[in-house]
Amino acid sequence: SQRCQELGEQISRDYEGQIPLMVGVLNGAMVFMSDLLRCISIPVEIDSIAVSSYGKRAHSGDLKFCKDLNNEVKGKHVVFIEDIVDTGKTLKAVCELFASRGAASIAICTLLDKKARRAVEGLEIRYMGFDCPNEFIVGYGIDYAERYRNLPYVAALKSSVYE
């Protein structure tokens, strides 16, 4: 899409002369990440994490990694690729953890930013595809109960499906 191309060009300019580590947050980011990576013109490293938080307040100690990075993060410029950021609690905790692991820098790239649900301060989204209304969204990698990820578009789910 045009927005992926624009984000890819911006990332390529921002990391010129460096090799950023692009980290997909599974499973939702898979579709967006694959499209985005093809729009980046500089060399990159690719990895992924699958993480959840438990407890009401997500802190780095509350994270459960179903899949952690395969590679060392120390000294690398990490760009987390997300499908959608809403409360931001888990993502902020992940960023804090990666900073403690010695990442040279950390940035976030998300397809959709649902600011109305943000529950943390100081979470900077450097690369954003689109603002997202406060609705339940599916498609293009985003699921409801592991369904609808394969839709080739983003759509709001009817409330009758999840209420």
mmCIF file of C-alpha atoms in Angstrom:
data_model
loop_
_atom_site.group_PDB
_atom_site.id
_atom_site.type_symbol
_atom_site.label_atom_id
_atom_site.label_comp_id
_atom_site.label_asym_id
_atom_site.label_seq_id
_atom_site.Cartn_x
_atom_site.Cartn_y
_atom_site.Cartn_z
ATOM 1 C CA SER A 1 0.000 0.000 0.000
ATOM 2 C CA GLN A 2 1.000 3.619 -0.320
ATOM 3 C CA ARG A 3 1.254 4.056 3.454
ATOM 4 C CA CYS A 4 3.649 1.083 3.758
ATOM 5 C CA GLN A 5 5.796 2.650 1.044
ATOM 6 C CA GLU A 6 5.876 5.981 2.898
ATOM 7 C CA LEU A 7 6.763 4.318 6.207
ATOM 8 C CA GLY A 8 9.444 2.198 4.525
ATOM 9 C CA GLU A 9 11.021 5.271 2.966
ATOM 10 C CA GLN A 10 10.976 7.114 6.301
ATOM 11 C CA ILE A 11 12.588 4.174 8.125
ATOM 12 C CA SER A 12 15.194 3.866 5.342
ATOM 13 C CA ARG A 13 16.099 7.560 5.695
ATOM 14 C CA ASP A 14 16.151 7.483 9.505
ATOM 15 C CA TYR A 15 18.452 4.444 9.679
ATOM 16 C CA GLU A 16 20.699 5.246 6.696
ATOM 17 C CA GLY A 17 24.154 3.780 7.372
ATOM 18 C CA GLN A 18 22.848 1.499 10.131
ATOM 19 C CA ILE A 19 21.302 -1.945 10.147
ATOM 20 C CA PRO A 20 18.176 -1.802 12.294
ATOM 21 C CA LEU A 21 16.726 -4.910 13.905
ATOM 22 C CA MET A 22 13.089 -5.078 12.826
ATOM 23 C CA VAL A 23 11.159 -7.015 15.487
ATOM 24 C CA GLY A 24 7.669 -8.187 14.627
ATOM 25 C CA VAL A 25 5.287 -8.591 17.526
ATOM 26 C CA LEU A 26 3.475 -11.847 16.747
ATOM 27 C CA ASN A 27 1.021 -12.859 15.576
ATOM 28 C CA GLY A 28 -0.768 -9.720 14.531
ATOM 29 C CA ALA A 29 2.145 -7.896 12.910
ATOM 30 C CA MET A 30 2.990 -10.635 10.391
ATOM 31 C CA VAL A 31 1.010 -9.294 7.439
ATOM 32 C CA PHE A 32 1.909 -5.624 7.970
ATOM 33 C CA MET A 33 5.562 -6.460 8.642
ATOM 34 C CA SER A 34 5.934 -8.501 5.454
ATOM 35 C CA ASP A 35 4.524 -5.655 3.371
ATOM 36 C CA LEU A 36 6.558 -3.014 5.219
ATOM 37 C CA LEU A 37 9.885 -4.859 4.906
ATOM 38 C CA ARG A 38 9.583 -4.918 1.114
ATOM 39 C CA CYS A 39 9.380 -1.107 1.208
ATOM 40 C CA ILE A 40 12.610 -0.600 3.174
ATOM 41 C CA SER A 41 15.619 0.031 0.932
ATOM 42 C CA ILE A 42 18.442 -0.389 3.482
ATOM 43 C CA PRO A 43 19.795 -3.622 4.962
ATOM 44 C CA VAL A 44 17.851 -4.807 8.017
ATOM 45 C CA GLU A 45 17.894 -7.729 10.415
ATOM 46 C CA ILE A 46 14.582 -9.443 11.104
ATOM 47 C CA ASP A 47 13.355 -11.181 14.243
ATOM 48 C CA SER A 48 10.114 -11.611 16.140
ATOM 49 C CA ILE A 49 8.695 -11.932 19.626
ATOM 50 C CA ALA A 50 5.456 -13.308 20.984
ATOM 51 C CA VAL A 51 4.684 -11.828 24.367
ATOM 52 C CA SER A 52 1.849 -11.395 26.790
ATOM 53 C CA SER A 53 1.607 -9.704 30.128
ATOM 54 C CA TYR A 54 -0.108 -10.916 33.218
ATOM 55 C CA GLY A 55 -1.305 -8.859 36.098
ATOM 56 C CA LYS A 56 -3.190 -5.585 35.877
ATOM 57 C CA ARG A 57 -0.078 -3.467 35.387
ATOM 58 C CA ALA A 58 2.335 -4.702 32.767
ATOM 59 C CA HIS A 59 5.923 -4.258 33.886
ATOM 60 C CA SER A 60 8.979 -5.872 32.369
ATOM 61 C CA GLY A 61 8.900 -8.449 35.173
ATOM 62 C CA ASP A 62 5.311 -9.356 34.293
ATOM 63 C CA LEU A 63 6.054 -10.343 30.713
ATOM 64 C CA LYS A 64 5.626 -13.896 29.479
ATOM 65 C CA PHE A 65 7.557 -14.582 26.294
ATOM 66 C CA CYS A 66 6.080 -17.343 24.181
ATOM 67 C CA LYS A 67 8.896 -16.530 21.761
ATOM 68 C CA ASP A 68 11.856 -14.291 22.541
ATOM 69 C CA LEU A 69 14.433 -12.960 20.092
ATOM 70 C CA ASN A 70 16.770 -15.388 18.409
ATOM 71 C CA ASN A 71 19.569 -12.803 18.429
ATOM 72 C CA GLU A 72 21.324 -10.507 20.899
ATOM 73 C CA VAL A 73 19.844 -7.007 21.149
ATOM 74 C CA LYS A 74 22.773 -5.219 22.812
ATOM 75 C CA GLY A 75 24.006 -2.291 20.736
ATOM 76 C CA LYS A 76 21.301 -2.683 18.066
ATOM 77 C CA HIS A 77 18.760 -0.186 16.831
ATOM 78 C CA VAL A 78 15.466 -1.978 17.469
ATOM 79 C CA VAL A 79 12.260 -1.140 15.627
ATOM 80 C CA PHE A 80 9.205 -2.938 16.982
ATOM 81 C CA ILE A 81 6.576 -3.625 14.315
ATOM 82 C CA GLU A 82 3.022 -3.796 15.658
ATOM 83 C CA ASP A 83 -0.352 -4.311 14.050
ATOM 84 C CA ILE A 84 -2.234 -2.115 16.519
ATOM 85 C CA VAL A 85 -1.310 -0.226 19.687
ATOM 86 C CA ASP A 86 -4.139 0.367 22.107
ATOM 87 C CA THR A 87 -3.454 0.492 25.879
ATOM 88 C CA GLY A 88 0.299 0.304 25.216
ATOM 89 C CA LYS A 89 0.964 -1.435 28.552
ATOM 90 C CA THR A 90 2.632 -4.558 27.209
ATOM 91 C CA LEU A 91 4.541 -2.691 24.498
ATOM 92 C CA LYS A 92 5.885 -0.139 26.973
ATOM 93 C CA ALA A 93 7.055 -2.968 29.256
ATOM 94 C CA VAL A 94 8.750 -4.675 26.282
ATOM 95 C CA CYS A 95 10.506 -1.416 25.343
ATOM 96 C CA GLU A 96 11.755 -1.007 28.923
ATOM 97 C CA LEU A 97 13.016 -4.593 28.952
ATOM 98 C CA PHE A 98 14.885 -4.157 25.657
ATOM 99 C CA ALA A 99 16.423 -0.915 26.910
ATOM 100 C CA SER A 100 17.694 -2.843 29.947
ATOM 101 C CA ARG A 101 19.134 -5.457 27.567
ATOM 102 C CA GLY A 102 21.266 -2.710 26.011
ATOM 103 C CA ALA A 103 19.505 -1.769 22.784
ATOM 104 C CA ALA A 104 21.209 1.262 21.215
ATOM 105 C CA SER A 105 17.790 2.736 20.406
ATOM 106 C CA ILE A 106 14.167 1.647 20.365
ATOM 107 C CA ALA A 107 11.417 2.798 18.025
ATOM 108 C CA ILE A 108 7.861 1.654 17.419
ATOM 109 C CA CYS A 109 6.148 1.285 14.061
ATOM 110 C CA THR A 110 2.451 0.425 14.090
ATOM 111 C CA LEU A 111 -0.119 0.046 11.378
ATOM 112 C CA LEU A 112 -2.906 1.363 13.629
ATOM 113 C CA ASP A 113 -2.755 3.607 16.679
ATOM 114 C CA LYS A 114 -5.832 3.461 18.910
ATOM 115 C CA LYS A 115 -4.994 6.469 21.094
ATOM 116 C CA ALA A 116 -8.417 6.512 22.769
ATOM 117 C CA ARG A 117 -7.452 3.348 24.698
ATOM 118 C CA ARG A 118 -3.919 4.426 25.696
ATOM 119 C CA ALA A 119 -3.332 3.663 29.388
ATOM 120 C CA VAL A 120 0.369 4.569 29.701
ATOM 121 C CA GLU A 121 2.361 7.785 29.448
ATOM 122 C CA GLY A 122 5.492 8.248 27.405
ATOM 123 C CA LEU A 123 4.954 5.610 24.717
ATOM 124 C CA GLU A 124 6.301 7.256 21.567
ATOM 125 C CA ILE A 125 5.010 5.882 18.271
ATOM 126 C CA ARG A 126 7.646 7.048 15.802
ATOM 127 C CA TYR A 127 6.086 5.461 12.733
ATOM 128 C CA MET A 128 2.295 5.269 12.488
ATOM 129 C CA GLY A 129 0.234 4.066 9.581
ATOM 130 C CA PHE A 130 -3.191 5.321 10.597
ATOM 131 C CA ASP A 131 -5.141 6.607 13.572
ATOM 132 C CA CYS A 132 -7.656 3.992 14.658
ATOM 133 C CA PRO A 133 -11.128 4.694 16.013
ATOM 134 C CA ASN A 134 -12.106 3.104 19.325
ATOM 135 C CA GLU A 135 -13.695 0.072 17.687
ATOM 136 C CA PHE A 136 -12.884 -3.636 17.606
ATOM 137 C CA ILE A 137 -10.746 -4.024 14.479
ATOM 138 C CA VAL A 138 -9.983 -7.203 12.496
ATOM 139 C CA GLY A 139 -8.219 -8.131 9.278
ATOM 140 C CA TYR A 140 -4.742 -7.668 7.778
ATOM 141 C CA GLY A 141 -3.246 -9.785 10.573
ATOM 142 C CA ILE A 142 -5.500 -8.536 13.382
ATOM 143 C CA ASP A 143 -7.763 -11.153 14.934
ATOM 144 C CA TYR A 144 -10.780 -11.757 17.074
ATOM 145 C CA ALA A 145 -10.416 -15.152 18.799
ATOM 146 C CA GLU A 146 -7.795 -16.120 16.178
ATOM 147 C CA ARG A 147 -10.227 -15.470 13.320
ATOM 148 C CA TYR A 148 -10.268 -12.882 10.520
ATOM 149 C CA ARG A 149 -6.453 -12.412 10.380
ATOM 150 C CA ASN A 150 -6.416 -13.388 6.714
ATOM 151 C CA LEU A 151 -8.807 -10.672 5.542
ATOM 152 C CA PRO A 152 -6.960 -8.520 2.975
ATOM 153 C CA TYR A 153 -8.358 -5.333 4.553
ATOM 154 C CA VAL A 154 -9.010 -3.803 7.978
ATOM 155 C CA ALA A 155 -12.602 -3.679 9.203
ATOM 156 C CA ALA A 156 -14.573 -2.921 12.352
ATOM 157 C CA LEU A 157 -16.140 -6.026 13.841
ATOM 158 C CA LYS A 158 -19.866 -5.843 14.520
ATOM 159 C CA SER A 159 -20.442 -5.640 18.273
ATOM 160 C CA SER A 160 -22.951 -8.521 18.029
ATOM 161 C CA VAL A 161 -20.001 -10.834 17.333
ATOM 162 C CA TYR A 162 -18.174 -10.142 20.604
ATOM 163 C CA GLU A 163 -20.854 -8.971 23.048
#
